[in-house]
Short mmCIF file of C-alpha atoms and ligand atoms in Angstrom, two decimals:
data_model
loop_
_atom_site.label_atom_id
_atom_site.label_comp_id
_atom_site.label_asym_id
_atom_site.label_seq_id
_atom_site.Cartn_x
_atom_site.Cartn_y
_atom_site.Cartn_z
CA UNK O 1 -16.11 2.38 -30.12
CA UNK O 2 -12.76 1.55 -28.56
CA UNK O 3 -10.71 -1.46 -29.63
CA UNK O 4 -8.89 -1.18 -26.27
CA UNK O 5 -12.17 -1.60 -24.39
CA UNK O 6 -13.05 -4.49 -26.69
CA UNK O 7 -9.71 -6.14 -25.91
CA UNK O 8 -9.89 -5.65 -22.13
CA UNK O 9 -13.56 -6.24 -21.42
CA UNK O 10 -13.81 -8.93 -24.09
CA UNK O 11 -10.73 -10.72 -22.78
CA UNK O 12 -11.96 -10.63 -19.19
CA UNK O 13 -15.38 -12.00 -20.17
CA UNK O 14 -13.74 -14.76 -22.20
CA UNK O 15 -11.76 -15.80 -19.11
CA UNK O 16 -14.96 -15.87 -17.07
CA UNK O 17 -16.77 -17.96 -19.68
CA UNK O 18 -13.88 -20.43 -19.78
CA UNK O 19 -13.87 -20.72 -15.98
CA UNK O 20 -17.61 -21.38 -15.94
CA UNK O 21 -17.16 -24.32 -18.28
CA UNK O 22 -13.99 -25.56 -16.57
CA UNK O 23 -15.67 -25.52 -13.13
CA UNK O 24 -19.08 -26.72 -14.39
CA UNK O 25 -20.71 -23.73 -12.63
CA UNK O 26 -24.27 -24.26 -11.38
CA UNK O 27 -27.12 -21.73 -11.44
CA UNK O 28 -27.02 -21.76 -7.65
CA UNK O 29 -23.37 -20.71 -7.70
CA UNK O 30 -24.10 -18.03 -10.31
CA UNK O 31 -26.81 -16.66 -7.99
CA UNK O 32 -24.38 -16.60 -5.04
CA UNK O 33 -21.77 -14.82 -7.17
CA UNK O 34 -24.28 -12.15 -8.23
CA UNK O 35 -25.31 -11.52 -4.63
CA UNK O 36 -21.69 -11.36 -3.48
CA UNK O 37 -20.81 -8.78 -6.15
CA UNK O 38 -23.81 -6.69 -5.06
CA UNK O 39 -22.72 -7.04 -1.41
CA UNK O 40 -19.18 -5.81 -2.18
CA UNK O 41 -20.65 -2.65 -3.70
CA UNK O 42 -23.16 -2.10 -0.89
CA UNK O 43 -20.41 -2.51 1.72
CA UNK O 44 -18.21 0.00 -0.13
CA UNK O 45 -15.50 -2.65 -0.44
CA UNK O 46 -14.66 -2.34 -4.15
CA UNK O 47 -11.57 -0.17 -3.44
CA UNK O 48 -10.43 -2.70 -0.82
CA UNK O 49 -11.11 -5.74 -3.00
CA UNK O 50 -9.43 -4.30 -6.10
CA UNK O 51 -6.35 -3.01 -4.28
CA UNK O 52 -5.91 -6.29 -2.39
CA UNK O 53 -6.53 -8.73 -5.25
CA UNK O 54 -5.72 -6.83 -8.44
CA UNK O 55 -3.44 -3.84 -7.86
CA UNK O 56 -0.25 -5.82 -7.32
CA UNK O 57 -0.45 -7.27 -10.85
CA UNK O 58 -1.10 -3.79 -12.25
CA UNK O 59 1.86 -2.34 -10.33
CA UNK O 60 4.26 -5.09 -11.39
CA UNK O 61 3.25 -4.67 -15.00
CA UNK O 62 3.25 -0.87 -15.04
CA UNK O 63 6.71 -0.52 -13.48
CA UNK O 64 8.56 -3.56 -14.83
CA UNK O 65 12.10 -2.52 -15.65
CA UNK O 66 11.86 0.91 -14.02
CA UNK O 67 15.16 2.14 -12.56
CA UNK O 68 15.45 3.11 -8.91
CA UNK O 69 13.84 1.83 -5.73
CA UNK O 70 11.09 -0.75 -5.90
CA UNK O 71 7.54 0.46 -5.64
CA UNK O 72 4.51 -1.48 -4.56
CA UNK O 73 0.75 -0.95 -4.32
CA UNK O 74 -0.94 2.24 -3.13
CA UNK O 75 -3.85 0.50 -1.44
CA UNK O 76 -7.16 2.04 -0.39
CA UNK O 77 -6.10 4.10 2.61
CA UNK O 78 -4.11 7.06 1.28
CA UNK O 79 -5.61 10.50 1.97
CA UNK O 80 -4.69 13.74 0.19
CA UNK O 81 -3.76 16.77 2.23
CA UNK O 82 -1.69 15.35 5.11
CA UNK O 83 0.19 18.17 6.88
CA UNK O 84 3.85 18.98 6.21
CA UNK O 85 5.64 18.23 9.48
CA UNK O 86 8.42 20.27 11.02
CA UNK O 87 11.19 19.07 13.36
CA UNK O 88 11.20 16.58 15.07
CA UNK O 89 9.13 15.13 12.16
CA UNK O 90 6.80 12.99 14.20
CA UNK O 91 3.75 11.50 12.47
CA UNK O 92 0.73 12.85 14.40
CA UNK O 93 -0.05 10.53 17.30
CA UNK O 94 -2.42 10.43 20.25
CA UNK O 95 -1.10 11.26 23.69
CA UNK O 96 -1.41 7.61 24.66
CA UNK O 97 -0.40 6.18 21.27
CA UNK O 98 0.47 2.52 21.66
CA UNK O 99 3.28 0.78 19.84
CA UNK O 100 7.05 0.80 19.85
CA UNK O 101 8.62 4.15 18.92
CA UNK O 102 10.82 3.85 15.83
CA UNK O 103 12.74 6.26 13.60
CA UNK O 104 12.92 6.00 9.84
CA UNK O 105 15.78 7.89 8.25
CA UNK O 106 17.51 8.02 4.89
CA UNK O 107 18.01 9.98 1.71
CA UNK O 108 16.18 10.65 -1.51
CA UNK O 109 18.50 10.45 -4.51
CA UNK O 110 18.29 10.19 -8.30
CA UNK O 111 19.45 7.25 -10.39
CA UNK O 112 23.06 8.48 -10.33
CA UNK O 113 23.05 8.92 -6.54
CA UNK O 114 22.71 12.71 -6.54
CA UNK O 115 20.62 13.92 -3.58
CA UNK O 116 17.22 15.44 -4.25
CA UNK O 117 16.73 18.28 -1.74
CA UNK O 118 13.10 19.27 -1.33
CA UNK O 119 11.80 15.80 -2.22
CA UNK O 120 8.50 15.17 -0.44
CA UNK O 121 7.79 11.97 1.49
CA UNK O 122 4.07 11.47 2.16
CA UNK O 123 3.80 8.70 4.80
CA UNK O 124 0.82 6.92 6.30
CA UNK O 125 0.34 3.76 8.31
CA UNK O 126 -1.91 1.74 10.59
CA UNK O 127 -1.70 2.08 14.36
CA UNK O 128 -0.60 -0.62 16.80
CA UNK O 129 -3.97 -2.34 16.30
CA UNK O 130 -3.80 -2.32 12.51
CA UNK O 131 -6.32 0.51 12.07
CA UNK O 132 -6.05 3.53 9.71
CA UNK O 133 -7.21 7.02 10.67
CA UNK O 134 -9.90 8.39 8.37
CA UNK O 135 -11.26 4.87 7.82
CA UNK O 136 -11.92 3.67 11.35
CA UNK O 137 -13.93 5.86 13.72
CA UNK O 138 -11.91 4.58 16.69
CA UNK O 139 -9.01 6.83 15.62
CA UNK O 140 -9.13 10.64 15.50
CA UNK O 141 -8.65 12.04 11.99
CA UNK O 142 -5.09 12.69 10.85
CA UNK O 143 -3.38 10.19 13.13
CA UNK O 144 -0.22 8.60 11.67
CA UNK O 145 -0.28 10.58 8.42
CA UNK O 146 2.14 13.33 7.41
CA UNK O 147 4.59 14.73 4.89
CA UNK O 148 8.29 15.35 5.42
CA UNK O 149 10.55 17.38 3.12
CA UNK O 150 14.10 16.16 2.44
CA UNK O 151 16.81 18.64 3.51
CA UNK O 152 19.62 20.21 1.45
CA UNK O 153 21.42 16.86 1.28
CA UNK O 154 18.29 14.92 0.43
CA UNK O 155 18.11 13.55 3.97
CA UNK O 156 14.97 12.92 6.00
CA UNK O 157 13.89 11.62 9.40
CA UNK O 158 10.43 10.41 10.37
CA UNK O 159 9.52 9.51 13.95
CA UNK O 160 6.64 7.12 14.29
CA UNK O 161 5.50 3.86 15.85
CA UNK O 162 5.79 0.30 14.63
CA UNK O 163 2.45 -0.50 12.94
CA UNK O 164 0.67 -3.80 13.51
CA UNK O 165 -0.21 -6.28 10.77
CA UNK O 166 -3.49 -5.44 9.03
CA UNK O 167 -6.45 -7.74 8.52
CA UNK O 168 -9.18 -7.24 5.96
CA UNK O 169 -12.44 -6.66 7.88
CA UNK O 170 -13.56 -10.25 8.48
CA UNK O 171 -17.33 -9.58 8.56
CA UNK O 172 -17.53 -7.88 5.13
CA UNK O 173 -17.87 -9.60 1.73
CA UNK O 174 -14.10 -9.46 1.04
CA UNK O 175 -13.37 -11.10 4.40
CA UNK O 176 -16.11 -13.68 3.76
CA UNK O 177 -14.47 -14.52 0.43
CA UNK O 178 -11.13 -15.10 2.18
CA UNK O 179 -12.77 -17.34 4.75
CA UNK O 180 -14.76 -19.33 2.17
CA UNK O 181 -11.67 -19.81 -0.01
CA UNK O 182 -9.34 -20.63 2.90
CA UNK O 183 -7.10 -17.60 2.26
CA UNK O 184 -5.36 -15.67 5.02
CA UNK O 185 -6.90 -12.17 5.32
CA UNK O 186 -3.69 -10.63 6.68
CA UNK O 187 -1.14 -8.11 5.41
CA UNK O 188 2.23 -7.80 7.15
CA UNK O 189 2.91 -4.58 9.12
CA UNK O 190 3.95 -1.81 6.75
CA UNK O 191 4.50 1.92 6.37
CA UNK O 192 3.28 3.50 3.14
CA UNK O 193 5.31 6.23 1.45
CA UNK O 194 4.84 8.27 -1.72
CA UNK O 195 8.10 9.99 -2.66
CA UNK O 196 7.98 12.86 -5.14
CA UNK O 197 10.60 15.23 -6.52
CA UNK O 198 10.53 17.66 -9.44
CA UNK O 199 11.63 16.04 -12.70
CA UNK O 200 11.44 12.49 -11.32
CA UNK O 201 8.98 9.64 -11.38
CA UNK O 202 6.71 9.46 -8.36
CA UNK O 203 7.51 6.43 -6.21
CA UNK O 204 4.58 4.75 -4.47
CA UNK O 205 5.90 2.15 -2.06
CA UNK O 206 5.69 0.46 1.34
CA UNK O 207 8.31 -0.68 3.82
CA UNK O 208 7.89 -3.96 5.71
CA UNK O 209 9.61 -5.20 8.86
CA UNK O 210 12.11 -8.00 9.10
CA UNK O 211 10.85 -10.91 11.25
CA UNK O 212 7.28 -9.62 11.12
CA UNK O 213 4.34 -11.94 10.58
CA UNK O 214 2.75 -12.48 7.15
CA UNK O 215 5.75 -11.39 5.08
CA UNK O 216 5.34 -14.65 3.17
CA UNK O 217 1.56 -14.70 2.87
CA UNK O 218 0.50 -11.08 2.28
CA UNK O 219 -3.10 -11.31 1.06
CA UNK O 220 -2.30 -8.42 -1.31
CA UNK O 221 0.90 -10.05 -2.66
CA UNK O 222 2.71 -6.72 -2.35
CA UNK O 223 5.88 -7.63 -0.40
CA UNK O 224 9.21 -7.39 -2.24
CA UNK O 225 12.49 -8.44 -0.61
CA UNK O 226 14.03 -5.01 -1.30
CA UNK O 227 11.30 -3.36 0.78
CA UNK O 228 11.94 -5.25 4.03
CA UNK O 229 13.79 -3.16 6.64
CA UNK O 230 15.41 -4.14 9.90
CA UNK O 231 14.98 -1.64 12.76
CA UNK O 232 17.95 -1.79 15.15
CA UNK O 233 19.13 0.08 18.22
CA UNK O 234 21.58 2.62 16.80
CA UNK O 235 21.98 6.39 16.52
CA UNK O 236 18.52 7.05 17.95
CA UNK O 237 18.86 4.73 20.98
CA UNK O 238 16.95 3.76 22.97
CA UNK O 239 14.55 3.82 20.00
CA UNK O 240 15.16 1.37 17.19
CA UNK O 241 15.76 2.98 13.82
CA UNK O 242 16.38 1.98 10.23
CA UNK O 243 17.77 3.74 7.22
CA UNK O 244 16.29 3.52 3.73
CA UNK O 245 17.39 5.43 0.65
CA UNK O 246 14.76 6.11 -1.99
CA UNK O 247 16.13 6.27 -5.53
CA UNK O 248 13.78 7.97 -7.97
CA UNK O 249 13.75 7.25 -11.70
CA UNK O 250 14.23 10.11 -14.14
CA UNK O 251 10.90 11.15 -15.61
CA UNK O 252 10.30 9.21 -18.83
CA UNK O 253 8.93 10.55 -22.11
CA UNK O 254 5.14 10.68 -22.03
CA UNK O 255 3.52 7.35 -22.88
CA UNK O 256 0.65 6.95 -25.35
CA UNK O 257 -2.59 8.05 -23.73
CA UNK O 258 -4.71 5.03 -22.92
CA UNK O 259 -6.42 6.63 -19.92
CA UNK O 260 -9.59 7.24 -21.88
CA UNK O 261 -9.89 3.64 -23.07
CA UNK O 262 -12.94 2.78 -20.99
CA UNK O 263 -14.77 6.06 -21.63
C1 LIG E 301 -3.89 -2.02 3.38
O1 LIG E 301 -3.39 -1.45 4.49
C2 LIG E 301 -3.17 -1.91 2.27
O2 LIG E 301 -2.02 -1.25 2.34
C3 LIG E 301 -3.62 -2.47 1.09
C4 LIG E 301 -2.80 -2.36 -0.13
C5 LIG E 301 -4.81 -3.13 1.04
C6 LIG E 301 -5.55 -3.25 2.17
C7 LIG E 301 -5.09 -2.69 3.34
FE1 LIG E 302 -1.72 -0.35 4.20
#
């Protein structure tokens, strides 16, 4: 018996029961809901659905008030084990990789601005068609995924391409929900990064691009103003580049263990 499980599962069910009464739900609608939930599972879309429609609220709650750079959702497309890149720190790309070449540069520092040499940046992104390697058979494995280690001054450089906006697969149950509800299925173009350094809080975040589409209607609600960058022609001309400093929070005292609440 867990009072935490009682609170969470009981509270969620109470909300559902209230919505049923408020919307005067019919048996026909209940049947459609059941089938849709089954379809999400059969299509393997629970990770997608939960990360798109639930994770943002979890992230905002979990990290409210945390010092340092803003984080945002992890999403369903991270893969463990991306290779550590060496100079010139180019995310693996196909010979004919489409998309504008860009350079991301910056530093990893602690809350007082001290550089964190050896910090690891694990980056992944969609290609110029909005597809992720490892999840779409049209891309070879490992494309546009890699780790970069910050140098002695906490600096890093990552050469990559500008990703395209991402759309939830429109034929699957999650896409059908968007269509039925009249919601946009799009996410703005973004690069994912997990920044880690000894003795500091892991930062899971994404960077978005100034003037890109869907910054104001991200289906996953994961855009934050602080995470929008503006690539410009500068030190890496003719390629556009942008600089972003990641500030990591000092590791906090261990929190009460609620991980086993559902077990
Ligand atoms: C993505 O690319 C993504 O980052 C998230 C959070 C959800 C769906 C697709
Ligand atoms: Fe993504």
